[in-house]
mmCIF file of C-alpha atoms and ligand atoms in Angstrom:
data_model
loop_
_atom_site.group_PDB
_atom_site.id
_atom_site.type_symbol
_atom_site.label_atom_id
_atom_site.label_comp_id
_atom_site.label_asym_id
_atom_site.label_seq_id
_atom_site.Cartn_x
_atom_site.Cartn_y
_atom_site.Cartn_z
ATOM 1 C CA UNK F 1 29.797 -10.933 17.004
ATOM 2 C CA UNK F 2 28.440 -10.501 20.553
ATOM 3 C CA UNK F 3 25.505 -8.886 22.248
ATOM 4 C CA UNK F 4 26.188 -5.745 23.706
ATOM 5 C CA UNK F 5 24.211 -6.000 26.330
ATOM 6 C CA UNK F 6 25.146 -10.206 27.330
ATOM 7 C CA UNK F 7 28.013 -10.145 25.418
ATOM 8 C CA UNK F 8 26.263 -14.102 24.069
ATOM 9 C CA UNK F 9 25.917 -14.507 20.643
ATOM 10 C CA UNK F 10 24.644 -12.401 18.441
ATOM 11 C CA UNK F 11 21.798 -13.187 15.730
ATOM 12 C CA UNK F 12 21.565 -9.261 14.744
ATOM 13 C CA UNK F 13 24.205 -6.304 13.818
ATOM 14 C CA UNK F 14 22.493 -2.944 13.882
ATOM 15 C CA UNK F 15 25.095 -0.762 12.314
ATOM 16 C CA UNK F 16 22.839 2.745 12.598
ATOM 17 C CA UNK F 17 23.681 1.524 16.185
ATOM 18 C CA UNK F 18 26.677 0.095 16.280
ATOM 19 C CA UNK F 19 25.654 -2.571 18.696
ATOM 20 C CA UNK F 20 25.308 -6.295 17.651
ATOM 21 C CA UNK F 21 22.405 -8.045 19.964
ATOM 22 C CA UNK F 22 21.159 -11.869 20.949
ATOM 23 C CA UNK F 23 17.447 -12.486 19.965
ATOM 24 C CA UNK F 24 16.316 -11.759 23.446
ATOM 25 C CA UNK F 25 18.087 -8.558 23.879
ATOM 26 C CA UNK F 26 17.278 -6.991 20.266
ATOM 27 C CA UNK F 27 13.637 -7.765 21.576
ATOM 28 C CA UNK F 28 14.244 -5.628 24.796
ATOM 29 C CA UNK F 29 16.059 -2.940 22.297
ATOM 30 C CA UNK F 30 12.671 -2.712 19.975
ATOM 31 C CA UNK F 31 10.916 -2.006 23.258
ATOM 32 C CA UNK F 32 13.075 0.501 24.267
ATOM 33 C CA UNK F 33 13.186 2.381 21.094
ATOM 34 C CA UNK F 34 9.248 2.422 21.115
ATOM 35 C CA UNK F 35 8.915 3.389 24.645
ATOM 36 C CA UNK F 36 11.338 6.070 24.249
ATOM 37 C CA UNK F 37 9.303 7.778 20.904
ATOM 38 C CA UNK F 38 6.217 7.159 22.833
ATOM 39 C CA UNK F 39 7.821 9.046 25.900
ATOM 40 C CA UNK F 40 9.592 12.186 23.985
ATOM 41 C CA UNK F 41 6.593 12.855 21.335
ATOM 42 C CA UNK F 42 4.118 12.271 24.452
ATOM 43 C CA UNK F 43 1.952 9.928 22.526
ATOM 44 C CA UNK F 44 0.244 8.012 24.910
ATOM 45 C CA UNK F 45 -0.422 7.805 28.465
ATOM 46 C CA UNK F 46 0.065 4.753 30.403
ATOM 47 C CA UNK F 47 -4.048 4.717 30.744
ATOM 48 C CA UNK F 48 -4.968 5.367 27.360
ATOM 49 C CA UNK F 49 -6.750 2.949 24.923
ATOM 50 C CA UNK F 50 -5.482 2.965 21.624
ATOM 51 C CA UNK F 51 -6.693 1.220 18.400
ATOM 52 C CA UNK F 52 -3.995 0.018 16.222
ATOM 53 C CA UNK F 53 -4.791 -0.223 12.607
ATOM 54 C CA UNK F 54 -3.528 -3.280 11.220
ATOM 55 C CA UNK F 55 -2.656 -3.996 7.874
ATOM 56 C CA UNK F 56 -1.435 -7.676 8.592
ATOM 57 C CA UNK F 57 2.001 -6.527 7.409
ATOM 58 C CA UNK F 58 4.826 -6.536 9.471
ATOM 59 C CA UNK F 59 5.196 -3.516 10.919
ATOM 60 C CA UNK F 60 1.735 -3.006 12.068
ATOM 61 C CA UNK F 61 1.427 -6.163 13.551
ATOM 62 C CA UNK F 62 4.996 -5.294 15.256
ATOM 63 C CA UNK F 63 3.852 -2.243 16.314
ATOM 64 C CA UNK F 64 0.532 -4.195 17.826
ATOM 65 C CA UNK F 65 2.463 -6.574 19.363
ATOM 66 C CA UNK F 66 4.894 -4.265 21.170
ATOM 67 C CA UNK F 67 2.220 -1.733 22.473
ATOM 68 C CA UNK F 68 0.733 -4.981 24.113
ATOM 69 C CA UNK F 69 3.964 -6.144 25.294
ATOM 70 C CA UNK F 70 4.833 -2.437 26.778
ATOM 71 C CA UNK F 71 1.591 -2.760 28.977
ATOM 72 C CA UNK F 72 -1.102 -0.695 26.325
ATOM 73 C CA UNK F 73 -4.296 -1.503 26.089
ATOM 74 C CA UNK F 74 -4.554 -1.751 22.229
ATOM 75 C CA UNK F 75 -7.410 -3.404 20.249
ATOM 76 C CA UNK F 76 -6.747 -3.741 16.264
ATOM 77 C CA UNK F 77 -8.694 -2.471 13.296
ATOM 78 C CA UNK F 78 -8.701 -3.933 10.043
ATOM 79 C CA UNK F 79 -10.243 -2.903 6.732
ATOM 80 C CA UNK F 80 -10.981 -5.187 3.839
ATOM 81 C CA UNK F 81 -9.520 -2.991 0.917
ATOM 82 C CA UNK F 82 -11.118 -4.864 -1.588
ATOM 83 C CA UNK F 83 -8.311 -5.544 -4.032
ATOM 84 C CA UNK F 84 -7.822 -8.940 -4.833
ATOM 85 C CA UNK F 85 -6.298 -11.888 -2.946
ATOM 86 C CA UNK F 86 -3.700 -9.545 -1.765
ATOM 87 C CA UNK F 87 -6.631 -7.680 0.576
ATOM 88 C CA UNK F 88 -7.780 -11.294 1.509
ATOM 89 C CA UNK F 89 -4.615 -12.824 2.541
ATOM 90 C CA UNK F 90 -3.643 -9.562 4.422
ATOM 91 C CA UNK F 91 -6.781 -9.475 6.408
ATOM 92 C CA UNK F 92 -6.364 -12.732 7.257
ATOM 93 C CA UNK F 93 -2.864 -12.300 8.941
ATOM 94 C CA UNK F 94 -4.691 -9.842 11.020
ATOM 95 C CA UNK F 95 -7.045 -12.290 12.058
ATOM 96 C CA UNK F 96 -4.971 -14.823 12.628
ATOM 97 C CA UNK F 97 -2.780 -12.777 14.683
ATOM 98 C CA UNK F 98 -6.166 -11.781 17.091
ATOM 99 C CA UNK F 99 -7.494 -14.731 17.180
ATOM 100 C CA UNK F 100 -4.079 -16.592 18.418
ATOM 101 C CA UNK F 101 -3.711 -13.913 21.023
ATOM 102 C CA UNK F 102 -7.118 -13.478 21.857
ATOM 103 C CA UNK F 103 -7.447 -10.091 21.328
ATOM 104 C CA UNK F 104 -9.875 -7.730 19.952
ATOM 105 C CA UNK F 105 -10.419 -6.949 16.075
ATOM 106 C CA UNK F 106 -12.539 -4.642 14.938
ATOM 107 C CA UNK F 107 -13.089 -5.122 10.721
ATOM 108 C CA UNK F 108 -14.537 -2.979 7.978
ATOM 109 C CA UNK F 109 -14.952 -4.073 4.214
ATOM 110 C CA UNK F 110 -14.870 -0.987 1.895
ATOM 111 C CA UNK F 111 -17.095 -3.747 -0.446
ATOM 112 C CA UNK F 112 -19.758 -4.897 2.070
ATOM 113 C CA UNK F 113 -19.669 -2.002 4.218
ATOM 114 C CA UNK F 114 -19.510 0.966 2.430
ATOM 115 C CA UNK F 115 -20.385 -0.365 -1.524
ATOM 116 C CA UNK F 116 -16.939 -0.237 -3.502
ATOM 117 C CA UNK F 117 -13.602 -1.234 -3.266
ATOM 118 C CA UNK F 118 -10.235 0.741 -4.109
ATOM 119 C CA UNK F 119 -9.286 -0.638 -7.863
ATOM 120 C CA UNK F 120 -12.921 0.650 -8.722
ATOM 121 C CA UNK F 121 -12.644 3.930 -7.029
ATOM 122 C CA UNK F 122 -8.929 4.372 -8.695
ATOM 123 C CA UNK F 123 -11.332 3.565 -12.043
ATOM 124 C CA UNK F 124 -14.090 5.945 -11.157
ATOM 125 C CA UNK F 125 -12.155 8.923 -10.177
ATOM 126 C CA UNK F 126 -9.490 8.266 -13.023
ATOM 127 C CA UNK F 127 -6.793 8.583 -10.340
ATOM 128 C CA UNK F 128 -4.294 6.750 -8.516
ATOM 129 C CA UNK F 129 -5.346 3.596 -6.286
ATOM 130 C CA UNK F 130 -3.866 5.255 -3.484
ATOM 131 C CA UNK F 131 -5.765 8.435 -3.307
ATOM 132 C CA UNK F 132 -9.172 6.461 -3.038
ATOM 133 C CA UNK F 133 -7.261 4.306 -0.292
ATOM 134 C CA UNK F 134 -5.593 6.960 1.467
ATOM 135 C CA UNK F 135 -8.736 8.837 1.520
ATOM 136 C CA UNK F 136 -10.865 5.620 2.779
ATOM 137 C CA UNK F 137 -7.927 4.719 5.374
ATOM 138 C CA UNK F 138 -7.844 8.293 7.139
ATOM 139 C CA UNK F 139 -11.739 8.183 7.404
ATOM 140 C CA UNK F 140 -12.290 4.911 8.591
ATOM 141 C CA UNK F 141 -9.742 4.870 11.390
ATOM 142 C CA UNK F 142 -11.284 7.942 12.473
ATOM 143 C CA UNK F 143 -14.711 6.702 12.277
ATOM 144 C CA UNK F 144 -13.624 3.686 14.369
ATOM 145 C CA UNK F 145 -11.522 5.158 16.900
ATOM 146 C CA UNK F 146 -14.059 7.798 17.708
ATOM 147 C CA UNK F 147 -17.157 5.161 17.882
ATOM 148 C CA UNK F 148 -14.938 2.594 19.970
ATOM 149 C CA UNK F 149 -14.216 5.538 22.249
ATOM 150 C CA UNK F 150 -10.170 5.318 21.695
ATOM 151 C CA UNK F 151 -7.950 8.007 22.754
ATOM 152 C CA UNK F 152 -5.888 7.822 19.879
ATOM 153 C CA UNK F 153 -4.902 5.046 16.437
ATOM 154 C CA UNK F 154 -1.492 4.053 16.023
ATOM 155 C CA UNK F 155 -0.484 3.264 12.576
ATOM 156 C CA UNK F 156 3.203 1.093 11.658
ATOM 157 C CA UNK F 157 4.697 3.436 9.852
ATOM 158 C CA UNK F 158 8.409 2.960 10.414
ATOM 159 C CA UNK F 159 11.842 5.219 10.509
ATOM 160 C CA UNK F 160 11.804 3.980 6.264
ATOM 161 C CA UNK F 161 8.843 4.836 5.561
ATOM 162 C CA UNK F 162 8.910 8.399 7.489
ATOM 163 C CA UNK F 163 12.251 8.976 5.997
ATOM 164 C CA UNK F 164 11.241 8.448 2.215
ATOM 165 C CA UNK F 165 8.064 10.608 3.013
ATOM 166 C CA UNK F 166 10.277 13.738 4.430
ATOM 167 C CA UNK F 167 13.107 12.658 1.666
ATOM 168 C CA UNK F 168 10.069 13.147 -1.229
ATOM 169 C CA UNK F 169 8.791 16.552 0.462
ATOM 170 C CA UNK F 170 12.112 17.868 0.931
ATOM 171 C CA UNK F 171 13.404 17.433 -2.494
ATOM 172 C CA UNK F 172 10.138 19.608 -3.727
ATOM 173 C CA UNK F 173 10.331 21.982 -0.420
ATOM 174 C CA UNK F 174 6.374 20.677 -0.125
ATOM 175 C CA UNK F 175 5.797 23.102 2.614
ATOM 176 C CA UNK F 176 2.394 22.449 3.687
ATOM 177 C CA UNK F 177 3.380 18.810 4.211
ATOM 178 C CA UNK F 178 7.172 19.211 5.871
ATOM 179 C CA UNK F 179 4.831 20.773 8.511
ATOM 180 C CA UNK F 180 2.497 18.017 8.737
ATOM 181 C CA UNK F 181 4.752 15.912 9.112
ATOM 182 C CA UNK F 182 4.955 14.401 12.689
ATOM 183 C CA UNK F 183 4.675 11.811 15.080
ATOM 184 C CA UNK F 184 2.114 12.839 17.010
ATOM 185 C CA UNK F 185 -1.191 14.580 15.481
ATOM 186 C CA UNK F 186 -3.450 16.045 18.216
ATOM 187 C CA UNK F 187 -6.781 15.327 18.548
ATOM 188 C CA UNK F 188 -8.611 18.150 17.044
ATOM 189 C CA UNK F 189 -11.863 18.972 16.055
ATOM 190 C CA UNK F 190 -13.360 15.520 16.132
ATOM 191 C CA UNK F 191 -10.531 13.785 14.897
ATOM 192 C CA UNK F 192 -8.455 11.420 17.155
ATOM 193 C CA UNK F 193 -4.787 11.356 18.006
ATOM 194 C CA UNK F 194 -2.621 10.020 15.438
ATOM 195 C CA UNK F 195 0.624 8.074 16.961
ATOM 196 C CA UNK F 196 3.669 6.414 15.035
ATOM 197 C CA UNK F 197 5.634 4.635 17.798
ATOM 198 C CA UNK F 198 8.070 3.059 15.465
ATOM 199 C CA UNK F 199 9.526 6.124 14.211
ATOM 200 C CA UNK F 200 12.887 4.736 15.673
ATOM 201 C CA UNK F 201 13.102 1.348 13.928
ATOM 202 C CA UNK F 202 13.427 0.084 10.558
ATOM 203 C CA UNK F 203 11.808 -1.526 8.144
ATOM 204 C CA UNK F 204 14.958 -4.718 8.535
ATOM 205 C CA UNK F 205 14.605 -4.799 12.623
ATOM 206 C CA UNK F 206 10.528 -4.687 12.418
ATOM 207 C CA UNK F 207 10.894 -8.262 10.018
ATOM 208 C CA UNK F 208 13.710 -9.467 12.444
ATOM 209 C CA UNK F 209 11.375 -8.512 15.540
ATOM 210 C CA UNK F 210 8.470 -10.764 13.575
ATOM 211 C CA UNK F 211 10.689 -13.865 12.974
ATOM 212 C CA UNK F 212 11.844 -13.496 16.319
ATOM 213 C CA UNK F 213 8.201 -13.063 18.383
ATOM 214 C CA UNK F 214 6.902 -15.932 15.868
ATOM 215 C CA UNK F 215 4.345 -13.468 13.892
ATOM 216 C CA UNK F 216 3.257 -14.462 10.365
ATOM 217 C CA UNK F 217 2.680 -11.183 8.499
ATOM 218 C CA UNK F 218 1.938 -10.954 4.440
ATOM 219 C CA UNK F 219 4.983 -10.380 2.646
ATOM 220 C CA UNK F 220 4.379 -9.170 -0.643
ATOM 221 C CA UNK F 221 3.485 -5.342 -0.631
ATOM 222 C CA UNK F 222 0.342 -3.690 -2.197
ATOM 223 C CA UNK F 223 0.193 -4.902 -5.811
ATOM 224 C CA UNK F 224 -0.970 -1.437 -7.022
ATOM 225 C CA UNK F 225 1.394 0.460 -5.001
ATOM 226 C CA UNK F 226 4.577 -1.165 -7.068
ATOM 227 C CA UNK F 227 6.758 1.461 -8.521
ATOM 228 C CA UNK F 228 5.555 4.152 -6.683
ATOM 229 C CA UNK F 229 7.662 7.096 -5.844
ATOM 230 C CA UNK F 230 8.435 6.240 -2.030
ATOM 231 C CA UNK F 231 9.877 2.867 -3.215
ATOM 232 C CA UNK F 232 12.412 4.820 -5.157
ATOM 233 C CA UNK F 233 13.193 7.114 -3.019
ATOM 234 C CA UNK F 234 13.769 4.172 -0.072
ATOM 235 C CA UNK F 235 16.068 2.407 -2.700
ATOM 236 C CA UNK F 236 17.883 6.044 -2.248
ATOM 237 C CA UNK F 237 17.944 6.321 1.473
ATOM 238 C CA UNK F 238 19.123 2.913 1.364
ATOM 239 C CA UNK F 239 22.009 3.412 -0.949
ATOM 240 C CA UNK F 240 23.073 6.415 1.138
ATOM 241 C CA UNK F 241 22.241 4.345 4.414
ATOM 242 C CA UNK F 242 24.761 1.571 3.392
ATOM 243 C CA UNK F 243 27.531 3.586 2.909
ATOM 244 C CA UNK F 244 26.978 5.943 5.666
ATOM 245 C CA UNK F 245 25.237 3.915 8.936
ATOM 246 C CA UNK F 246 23.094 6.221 10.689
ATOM 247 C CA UNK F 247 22.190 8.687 7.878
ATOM 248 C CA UNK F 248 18.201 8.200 7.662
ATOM 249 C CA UNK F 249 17.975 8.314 11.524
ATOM 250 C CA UNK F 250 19.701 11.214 11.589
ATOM 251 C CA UNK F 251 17.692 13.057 8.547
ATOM 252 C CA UNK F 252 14.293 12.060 10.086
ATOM 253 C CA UNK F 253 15.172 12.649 13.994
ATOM 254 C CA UNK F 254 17.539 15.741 13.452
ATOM 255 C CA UNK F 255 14.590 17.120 11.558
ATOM 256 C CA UNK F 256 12.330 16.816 14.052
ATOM 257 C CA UNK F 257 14.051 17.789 16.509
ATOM 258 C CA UNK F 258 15.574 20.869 14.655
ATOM 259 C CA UNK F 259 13.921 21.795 11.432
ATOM 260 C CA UNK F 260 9.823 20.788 11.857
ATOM 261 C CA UNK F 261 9.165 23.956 13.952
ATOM 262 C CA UNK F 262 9.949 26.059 11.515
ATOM 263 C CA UNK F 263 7.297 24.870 9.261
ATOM 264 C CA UNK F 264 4.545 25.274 12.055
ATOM 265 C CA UNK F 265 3.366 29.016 10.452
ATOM 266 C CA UNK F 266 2.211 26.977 7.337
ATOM 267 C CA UNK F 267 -0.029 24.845 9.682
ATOM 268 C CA UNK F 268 -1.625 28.145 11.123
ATOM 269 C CA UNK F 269 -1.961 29.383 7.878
ATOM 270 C CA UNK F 270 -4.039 26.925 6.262
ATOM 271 C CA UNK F 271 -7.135 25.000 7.400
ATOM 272 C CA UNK F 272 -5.482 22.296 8.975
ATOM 273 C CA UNK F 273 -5.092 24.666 12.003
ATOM 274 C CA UNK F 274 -7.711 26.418 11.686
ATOM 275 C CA UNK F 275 -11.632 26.753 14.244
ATOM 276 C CA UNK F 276 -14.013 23.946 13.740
ATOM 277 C CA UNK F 277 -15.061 22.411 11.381
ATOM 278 C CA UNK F 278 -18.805 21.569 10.694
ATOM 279 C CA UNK F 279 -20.003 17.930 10.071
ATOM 280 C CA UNK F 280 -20.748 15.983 7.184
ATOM 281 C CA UNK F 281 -24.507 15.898 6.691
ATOM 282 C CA UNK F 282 -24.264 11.516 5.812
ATOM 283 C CA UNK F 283 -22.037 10.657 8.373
ATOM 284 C CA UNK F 284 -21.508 13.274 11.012
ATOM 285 C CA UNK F 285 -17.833 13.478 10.371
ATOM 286 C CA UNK F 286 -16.134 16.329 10.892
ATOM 287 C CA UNK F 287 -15.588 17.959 7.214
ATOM 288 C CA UNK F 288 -15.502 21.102 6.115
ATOM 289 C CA UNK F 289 -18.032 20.782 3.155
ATOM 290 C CA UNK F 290 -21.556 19.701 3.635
ATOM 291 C CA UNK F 291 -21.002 16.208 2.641
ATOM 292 C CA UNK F 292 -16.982 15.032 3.615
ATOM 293 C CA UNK F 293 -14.385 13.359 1.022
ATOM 294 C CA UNK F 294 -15.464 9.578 2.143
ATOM 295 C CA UNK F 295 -19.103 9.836 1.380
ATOM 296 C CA UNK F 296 -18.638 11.744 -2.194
ATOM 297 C CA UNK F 297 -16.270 8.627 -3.123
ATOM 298 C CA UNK F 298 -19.284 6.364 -1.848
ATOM 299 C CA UNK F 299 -21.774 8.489 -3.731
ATOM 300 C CA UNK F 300 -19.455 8.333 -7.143
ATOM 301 C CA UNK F 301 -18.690 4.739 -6.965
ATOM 302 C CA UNK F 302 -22.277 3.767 -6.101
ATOM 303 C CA UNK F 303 -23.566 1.219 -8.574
ATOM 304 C CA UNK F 304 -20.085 1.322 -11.050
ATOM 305 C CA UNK F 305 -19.429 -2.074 -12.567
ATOM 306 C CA UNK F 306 -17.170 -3.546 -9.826
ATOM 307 C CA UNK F 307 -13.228 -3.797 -11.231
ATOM 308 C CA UNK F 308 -11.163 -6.583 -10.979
ATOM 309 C CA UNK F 309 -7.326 -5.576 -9.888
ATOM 310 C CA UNK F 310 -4.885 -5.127 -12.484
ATOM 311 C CA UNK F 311 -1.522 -4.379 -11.987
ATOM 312 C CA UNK F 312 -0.545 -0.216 -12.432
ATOM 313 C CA UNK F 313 1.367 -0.161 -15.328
ATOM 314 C CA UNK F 314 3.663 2.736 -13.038
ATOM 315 C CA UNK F 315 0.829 5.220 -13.167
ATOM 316 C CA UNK F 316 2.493 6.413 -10.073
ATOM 317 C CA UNK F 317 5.785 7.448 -11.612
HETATM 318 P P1 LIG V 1 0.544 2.075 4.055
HETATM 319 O O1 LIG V 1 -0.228 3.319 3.767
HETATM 320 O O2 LIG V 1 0.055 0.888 3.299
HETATM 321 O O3 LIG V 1 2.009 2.246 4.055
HETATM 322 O O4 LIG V 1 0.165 1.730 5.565
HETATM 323 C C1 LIG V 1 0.485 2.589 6.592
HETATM 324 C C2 LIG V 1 -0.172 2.104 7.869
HETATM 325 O O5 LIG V 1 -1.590 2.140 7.712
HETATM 326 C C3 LIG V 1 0.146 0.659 8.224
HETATM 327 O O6 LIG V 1 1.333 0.554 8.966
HETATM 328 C C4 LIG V 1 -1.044 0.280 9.041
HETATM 329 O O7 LIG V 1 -0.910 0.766 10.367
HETATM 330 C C5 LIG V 1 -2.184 1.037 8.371
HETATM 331 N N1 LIG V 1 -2.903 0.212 7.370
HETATM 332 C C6 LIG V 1 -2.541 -0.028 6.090
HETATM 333 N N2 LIG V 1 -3.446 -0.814 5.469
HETATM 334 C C7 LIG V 1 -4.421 -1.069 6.375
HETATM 335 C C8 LIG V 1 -5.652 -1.810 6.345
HETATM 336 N N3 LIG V 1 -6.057 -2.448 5.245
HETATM 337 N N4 LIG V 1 -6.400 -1.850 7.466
HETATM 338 C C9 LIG V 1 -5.998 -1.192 8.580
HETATM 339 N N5 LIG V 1 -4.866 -0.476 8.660
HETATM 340 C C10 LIG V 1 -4.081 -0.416 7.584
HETATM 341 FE FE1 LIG V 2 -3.595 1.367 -0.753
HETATM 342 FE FE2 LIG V 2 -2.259 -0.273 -2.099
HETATM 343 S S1 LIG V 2 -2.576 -0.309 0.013
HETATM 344 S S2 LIG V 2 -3.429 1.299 -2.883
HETATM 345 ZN ZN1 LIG V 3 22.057 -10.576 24.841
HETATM 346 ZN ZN1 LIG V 4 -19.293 11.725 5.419
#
């Protein structure tokens, strides 16, 4: 097995690609493959500041890593979910990973900050654990990016991860979302950019580019996420992917670049396109009721009996 670009050794074969690669040269490829998303899907400019939210997983500290490496200035954002020693051990990769570096890390703690954390706002609201966290996660990065002055937040979602997403709104021709659905949001009314520069890579080369750069990320995934429908549907992609190299690149990138504009009118026809929006009368947010989604889950979840995690007995499924 040999490099394609050295033709040394290879450590790597990357058979979406067909091309083997030597540790130094699959670095170089990661870079390319973000600097080309960043590029097509106009994400950033080379002067922009952009806040990476970091979950001290692998692919946001990846994605972290390589904005810095491709000449960014990116700070990171962290927020203490609150659920068990998986939140604790997570945030700490992220610190680690700053403090090694030297660079900046902004933190939040739903608990300290904000007075709950997400296994007792899944409790409160009698729903999922992700719905309080999604919810919480959208807000805060927007809260952080707009008071740090950031031109847009890059998250680490990966060519997997956007894959099983499209795969799950596909299979119920979900609309509203197949037009959400993209690399780049805008800025709009308030809100920042939203950016997903590894759209191109997968969940196997973003571990392969940690062990290779040396970064210690958390492992284990969220403890109340297990069994959740986007696992399942990655097993899929996966199966499909094995037998036929190339297929989930292909889905995701061949419907961008050929099927997402035809799901625009949905976007103008709901209120995600629509004027402005007023702002939250707690926390200035935009919102478009008095008081916005974050601050009703603070208000519901104010003074509940803190819960300890337990695992989701597949809730989800
Ligand atoms: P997930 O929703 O867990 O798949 O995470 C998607 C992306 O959200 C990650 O790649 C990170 O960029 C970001 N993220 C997840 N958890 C956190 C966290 N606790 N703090 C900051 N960013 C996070
Ligand atoms: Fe949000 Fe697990 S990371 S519920
Ligand atoms: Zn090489
Ligand atoms: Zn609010």
């Amino acid at each position: 097995m040999k490099c394609r670009t050295c033709r040394g050794p290879a450590i790597i074969d990357l058979k979406a690609h067909n091309a083997n690669f030597c540790a130094e040269h699959f670095l170089a490829f990661c870079r390319e493959q973000v600097a080309r998303a960043i590029k097509k899907h106009r994400m950033l400019a080379p002067d922009e500041r952009v806040l990476v939210a970091v979950s001290g997983g692998k692919d946001s500290l990846a994605v972290w890593d390589l904005l810095l490496e491709l000449g960014y200035q990116a700070d990171g954002f962290v927020i203490g979910l609150g659920i068990g020693d998986y939140s604790e051990t997570s945030t700490q990769y992220a610190r680690d990973f700053a403090a090694v570096r030297g660079l900046t890390l902004h933190e939040t703690s739903l608990r300290d900050d904000h007075g709950f954390d997400v296994p007792t706002a899944a409790a409160v609201t009698r729903r999922v654990p992700c719905s309080a966290c999604g919810l919480s996660k959208r807000h805060l990065f927007d809260r952080a990016a707009l008071e740090g002055g950031y031109d847009a937040v890059a998250t680490g979602h990966n060519l997997d991860d956007e894959a099983a997403v499209l795969f799950g709104n596909a299979l119920r021709w979900n609309t509203e979302y197949l037009a959400r659905q993209r690399p780049v949001l805008p800025a709009r009314d308030g809100f920042p950019r939203k950016i997903k520069p590894l759209i191109r890579l997968g969940e196997r080369e973003m571990a392969a580019y940690c062990v290779i750069r040396g970064i210690d990320y958390i492992v284990e995934e969220c403890p109340m996420a297990a069994g959740n429908k986007h696992l399942r549907y990655k097993e899929a992609l996966n199966a499909i992917e094995a037998e036929s190299p190339g297929s989930k690149h292909a889905f995701y990138h061949e419907f961008l670049a050929r099927a997402a504009d035809l799901f625009t009118a949905d976007v103008d026809g709901t209120d995600a396109g629509s004027g402005a929006l007023g702002a939250c009368q707690r926390c200035g947010s935009p919102s478009s009721n008095e008081v916005c989604a974050f601050c009703l889950l603070v208000e519901r979840t104010a003074g509940a009996v803190p819960v300890t995690l337990r695992e989701r007995a597949g809730a989800d499924r």
